[in-house]
mmCIF file of C-alpha atoms in Angstrom:
data_model
loop_
_atom_site.group_PDB
_atom_site.id
_atom_site.type_symbol
_atom_site.label_atom_id
_atom_site.label_comp_id
_atom_site.label_asym_id
_atom_site.label_seq_id
_atom_site.Cartn_x
_atom_site.Cartn_y
_atom_site.Cartn_z
ATOM 1 C CA MET A 24 -0.139 0.136 -0.280
ATOM 2 C CA ASP A 25 1.509 3.166 -0.933
ATOM 3 C CA LYS A 26 2.006 6.411 1.335
ATOM 4 C CA ASP A 27 -1.150 8.487 0.300
ATOM 5 C CA SER A 28 -3.370 5.520 1.223
ATOM 6 C CA VAL A 29 -1.644 4.766 4.150
ATOM 7 C CA GLU A 30 -2.506 8.300 5.171
ATOM 8 C CA LYS A 31 -5.750 8.205 3.866
ATOM 9 C CA MET A 32 -6.807 5.332 5.669
ATOM 10 C CA LYS A 33 -5.462 6.725 9.161
ATOM 11 C CA LYS A 34 -7.390 9.955 8.457
ATOM 12 C CA LEU A 35 -10.834 7.455 7.978
ATOM 13 C CA GLU A 36 -9.951 5.795 10.956
ATOM 14 C CA ASN A 37 -9.668 8.905 13.096
ATOM 15 C CA LYS A 38 -12.881 9.933 12.042
ATOM 16 C CA ILE A 39 -14.835 6.771 13.114
ATOM 17 C CA ARG A 40 -16.302 6.531 16.632
ATOM 18 C CA ASP A 41 -17.635 3.306 15.923
ATOM 19 C CA PRO A 42 -16.012 -0.096 16.725
ATOM 20 C CA VAL A 43 -18.055 -1.890 13.959
ATOM 21 C CA LEU A 44 -16.868 1.040 11.235
ATOM 22 C CA THR A 45 -13.512 0.430 12.338
ATOM 23 C CA LYS A 46 -13.741 -3.624 11.881
ATOM 24 C CA LEU A 47 -15.059 -2.956 8.047
ATOM 25 C CA LEU A 48 -12.279 -0.315 7.709
ATOM 26 C CA ASN A 49 -9.670 -3.200 8.846
ATOM 27 C CA CYS A 50 -11.349 -5.822 7.116
ATOM 28 C CA LEU A 51 -11.109 -3.665 3.576
ATOM 29 C CA VAL A 52 -7.748 -2.828 4.311
ATOM 30 C CA ASN A 53 -6.194 -6.275 5.565
ATOM 31 C CA GLY A 54 -8.896 -8.404 3.560
ATOM 32 C CA GLY A 55 -7.694 -10.989 1.514
ATOM 33 C CA ASN A 56 -7.128 -10.200 -2.631
ATOM 34 C CA SER A 57 -10.130 -12.351 -3.637
ATOM 35 C CA PHE A 58 -13.762 -12.055 -2.504
ATOM 36 C CA GLY A 59 -13.576 -14.588 -0.058
ATOM 37 C CA ALA A 60 -13.274 -14.930 3.528
ATOM 38 C CA ALA A 61 -12.575 -11.715 4.513
ATOM 39 C CA PHE A 62 -15.626 -10.546 2.506
ATOM 40 C CA ASP A 63 -18.476 -13.363 3.718
ATOM 41 C CA GLU A 64 -22.018 -12.507 4.230
ATOM 42 C CA SER A 65 -21.726 -13.400 7.818
ATOM 43 C CA SER A 66 -18.628 -10.584 8.228
ATOM 44 C CA MET A 67 -20.462 -8.005 6.366
ATOM 45 C CA ALA A 68 -23.667 -8.563 7.579
ATOM 46 C CA PRO A 69 -23.720 -6.090 10.565
ATOM 47 C CA TYR A 70 -22.731 -2.857 8.056
ATOM 48 C CA LEU A 71 -24.991 -3.853 5.486
ATOM 49 C CA ALA A 72 -27.864 -3.973 8.505
ATOM 50 C CA LYS A 73 -26.497 -0.411 9.038
ATOM 51 C CA MET A 74 -26.990 0.406 5.396
ATOM 52 C CA CYS A 75 -30.251 -0.931 5.458
ATOM 53 C CA ALA A 76 -31.309 0.683 8.470
ATOM 54 C CA ASP A 77 -30.577 3.767 7.298
ATOM 55 C CA SER A 78 -28.150 4.643 10.315
ATOM 56 C CA SER A 79 -26.330 8.338 10.993
ATOM 57 C CA GLU A 80 -23.336 6.248 9.984
ATOM 58 C CA THR A 81 -24.138 5.506 6.331
ATOM 59 C CA LEU A 82 -21.715 8.061 5.362
ATOM 60 C CA SER A 83 -19.184 6.912 7.269
ATOM 61 C CA ILE A 84 -20.104 3.305 6.015
ATOM 62 C CA LEU A 85 -19.965 4.375 2.285
ATOM 63 C CA GLN A 86 -16.516 6.592 2.957
ATOM 64 C CA ASP A 87 -14.985 3.404 4.398
ATOM 65 C CA LEU A 88 -15.957 1.331 1.076
ATOM 66 C CA ASP A 89 -14.410 4.020 -0.676
ATOM 67 C CA ALA A 90 -11.320 3.788 1.020
ATOM 68 C CA GLY A 91 -11.087 -0.696 1.082
ATOM 69 C CA SER A 92 -12.910 -0.728 -2.412
ATOM 70 C CA ILE A 93 -10.180 1.195 -4.479
ATOM 71 C CA LYS A 94 -7.852 -1.872 -4.007
ATOM 72 C CA LYS A 95 -10.869 -4.928 -3.668
ATOM 73 C CA PRO A 96 -13.905 -3.724 -5.655
ATOM 74 C CA ALA A 97 -15.667 -6.954 -5.333
ATOM 75 C CA VAL A 98 -16.311 -5.784 -1.646
ATOM 76 C CA LEU A 99 -18.873 -3.585 -3.222
ATOM 77 C CA ARG A 100 -21.169 -6.727 -4.684
ATOM 78 C CA MET A 101 -22.456 -7.392 -1.670
ATOM 79 C CA PHE A 102 -23.459 -3.772 -0.702
ATOM 80 C CA LEU A 103 -24.672 -2.350 -4.139
ATOM 81 C CA HIS A 104 -28.277 -2.452 -3.362
ATOM 82 C CA GLU A 105 -27.862 -0.502 -0.686
ATOM 83 C CA ILE A 106 -25.156 1.363 -2.580
ATOM 84 C CA CYS A 107 -27.405 1.975 -5.167
ATOM 85 C CA ARG A 108 -30.326 3.148 -2.702
ATOM 86 C CA ARG A 109 -28.365 6.013 -1.706
ATOM 87 C CA MET A 110 -28.394 7.585 -4.881
ATOM 88 C CA THR A 111 -32.036 9.507 -3.942
ATOM 89 C CA SER A 112 -30.770 10.125 -0.600
ATOM 90 C CA GLU A 113 -31.220 13.761 1.100
ATOM 91 C CA CYS A 114 -27.330 14.158 2.004
ATOM 92 C CA PRO A 115 -25.729 15.047 -1.289
ATOM 93 C CA ASP A 116 -22.306 13.837 0.087
ATOM 94 C CA CYS A 117 -23.891 10.181 0.754
ATOM 95 C CA ARG A 118 -25.386 10.699 -3.125
ATOM 96 C CA THR A 119 -22.293 11.653 -4.489
ATOM 97 C CA LEU A 120 -20.263 9.016 -3.445
ATOM 98 C CA ALA A 121 -22.963 6.185 -4.188
ATOM 99 C CA HIS A 122 -23.247 7.356 -7.668
ATOM 100 C CA LYS A 123 -19.094 6.594 -7.647
ATOM 101 C CA LEU A 124 -19.252 3.555 -5.754
ATOM 102 C CA ALA A 125 -21.538 2.234 -8.255
ATOM 103 C CA ILE A 126 -20.179 3.089 -10.925
ATOM 104 C CA ARG A 127 -16.744 1.506 -9.538
ATOM 105 C CA HIS A 128 -18.714 -1.742 -9.429
ATOM 106 C CA VAL A 129 -19.763 -1.426 -12.592
ATOM 107 C CA ARG A 130 -16.389 -1.075 -14.259
ATOM 108 C CA GLN A 131 -15.407 -4.143 -12.478
ATOM 109 C CA VAL A 132 -18.971 -6.568 -12.942
ATOM 110 C CA PRO A 133 -20.358 -5.214 -16.488
ATOM 111 C CA LYS A 134 -23.078 -7.235 -15.988
ATOM 112 C CA ASP A 135 -24.771 -5.672 -12.994
ATOM 113 C CA SER A 136 -25.009 -2.137 -14.947
ATOM 114 C CA SER A 137 -29.070 -3.286 -15.276
ATOM 115 C CA ILE A 138 -29.180 -2.817 -11.185
ATOM 116 C CA VAL A 139 -27.594 0.543 -11.259
ATOM 117 C CA PHE A 140 -29.638 1.532 -13.982
ATOM 118 C CA SER A 141 -33.275 0.546 -12.311
ATOM 119 C CA TYR A 142 -31.672 3.074 -9.214
ATOM 120 C CA ILE A 143 -31.037 5.584 -12.087
ATOM 121 C CA GLU A 144 -34.592 5.519 -13.506
ATOM 122 C CA THR A 145 -35.712 5.681 -10.077
ATOM 123 C CA ALA A 146 -33.419 8.553 -9.099
ATOM 124 C CA LEU A 147 -34.144 10.731 -12.440
ATOM 125 C CA GLN A 148 -37.795 10.134 -11.486
ATOM 126 C CA SER A 149 -37.832 12.174 -8.040
ATOM 127 C CA PRO A 150 -39.563 15.242 -7.300
ATOM 128 C CA HIS A 151 -36.603 16.734 -6.005
ATOM 129 C CA HIS A 152 -34.392 18.741 -8.465
ATOM 130 C CA ASP A 153 -31.392 18.225 -6.282
ATOM 131 C CA ILE A 154 -31.829 14.497 -7.168
ATOM 132 C CA ILE A 155 -31.767 14.596 -10.683
ATOM 133 C CA LYS A 156 -29.194 17.302 -10.890
ATOM 134 C CA SER A 157 -27.062 14.376 -8.804
ATOM 135 C CA VAL A 158 -27.657 11.562 -11.061
ATOM 136 C CA ILE A 159 -27.006 14.189 -14.277
ATOM 137 C CA SER A 160 -23.484 15.064 -12.959
ATOM 138 C CA GLU A 161 -22.546 11.615 -12.061
ATOM 139 C CA ILE A 162 -24.057 9.823 -15.153
ATOM 140 C CA PRO A 163 -21.299 10.405 -18.036
ATOM 141 C CA GLU A 164 -19.105 7.929 -17.671
ATOM 142 C CA LEU A 165 -22.381 5.045 -16.693
ATOM 143 C CA ILE A 166 -23.458 6.147 -20.008
ATOM 144 C CA LEU A 167 -20.008 4.966 -21.892
ATOM 145 C CA LEU A 168 -20.346 2.132 -19.155
ATOM 146 C CA SER A 169 -23.534 0.725 -20.604
ATOM 147 C CA GLY A 170 -22.912 0.064 -23.943
ATOM 148 C CA PRO A 171 -26.198 -0.937 -25.937
ATOM 149 C CA GLU A 172 -28.212 0.205 -22.612
ATOM 150 C CA SER A 173 -26.817 3.786 -23.619
ATOM 151 C CA ALA A 174 -29.349 5.176 -25.700
ATOM 152 C CA ARG A 175 -32.206 3.983 -23.213
ATOM 153 C CA LEU A 176 -30.202 5.773 -20.282
ATOM 154 C CA MET A 177 -29.431 9.173 -22.564
ATOM 155 C CA ARG A 178 -33.415 9.113 -23.117
ATOM 156 C CA LEU A 179 -34.223 8.975 -19.360
ATOM 157 C CA VAL A 180 -31.778 12.004 -18.662
ATOM 158 C CA PHE A 181 -32.966 13.930 -21.340
ATOM 159 C CA THR A 182 -36.600 13.027 -20.662
ATOM 160 C CA ALA A 183 -36.138 14.152 -17.012
ATOM 161 C CA VAL A 184 -34.057 17.173 -17.849
ATOM 162 C CA ALA A 185 -37.172 18.049 -19.401
ATOM 163 C CA ASP A 186 -39.891 17.641 -17.580
ATOM 164 C CA ALA A 187 -37.801 18.880 -14.245
ATOM 165 C CA ASN A 188 -36.987 21.881 -16.274
ATOM 166 C CA ILE A 189 -33.380 21.715 -15.069
#
């Protein structure tokens, strides 16, 4: 691990107060190289439960996933639905990070793009303009990764922009 990554991890660790989050960060940093024992459902269940419960620590969990998934993007598979749900979060930082993590996952596992697209579609239909703007600012790379779905995704974006008068 390079010096910058270690410094980022130390800064994140200083921000984390919850021991469950500290364990997640340690698991992501020190876990196996593959989607193996370190990332099995039983060891990740506490973090997934916190994400599902919309706890106040959701942003911290997303930040830990961001830091850890740089080297081990396979961990995102287990959290994908919860990450995508955050695309419509009231918290702008959660939305931005959710888009970033979803795109990182699609880069690694293109077959999961349909899952991300369904959440993007939901976000584009939101009555809240800030959520639509978040999608629009984050969607260019996803359109490039979407292959045959790119035309449909672009139509959805154009329709949402026109309907919301953005």
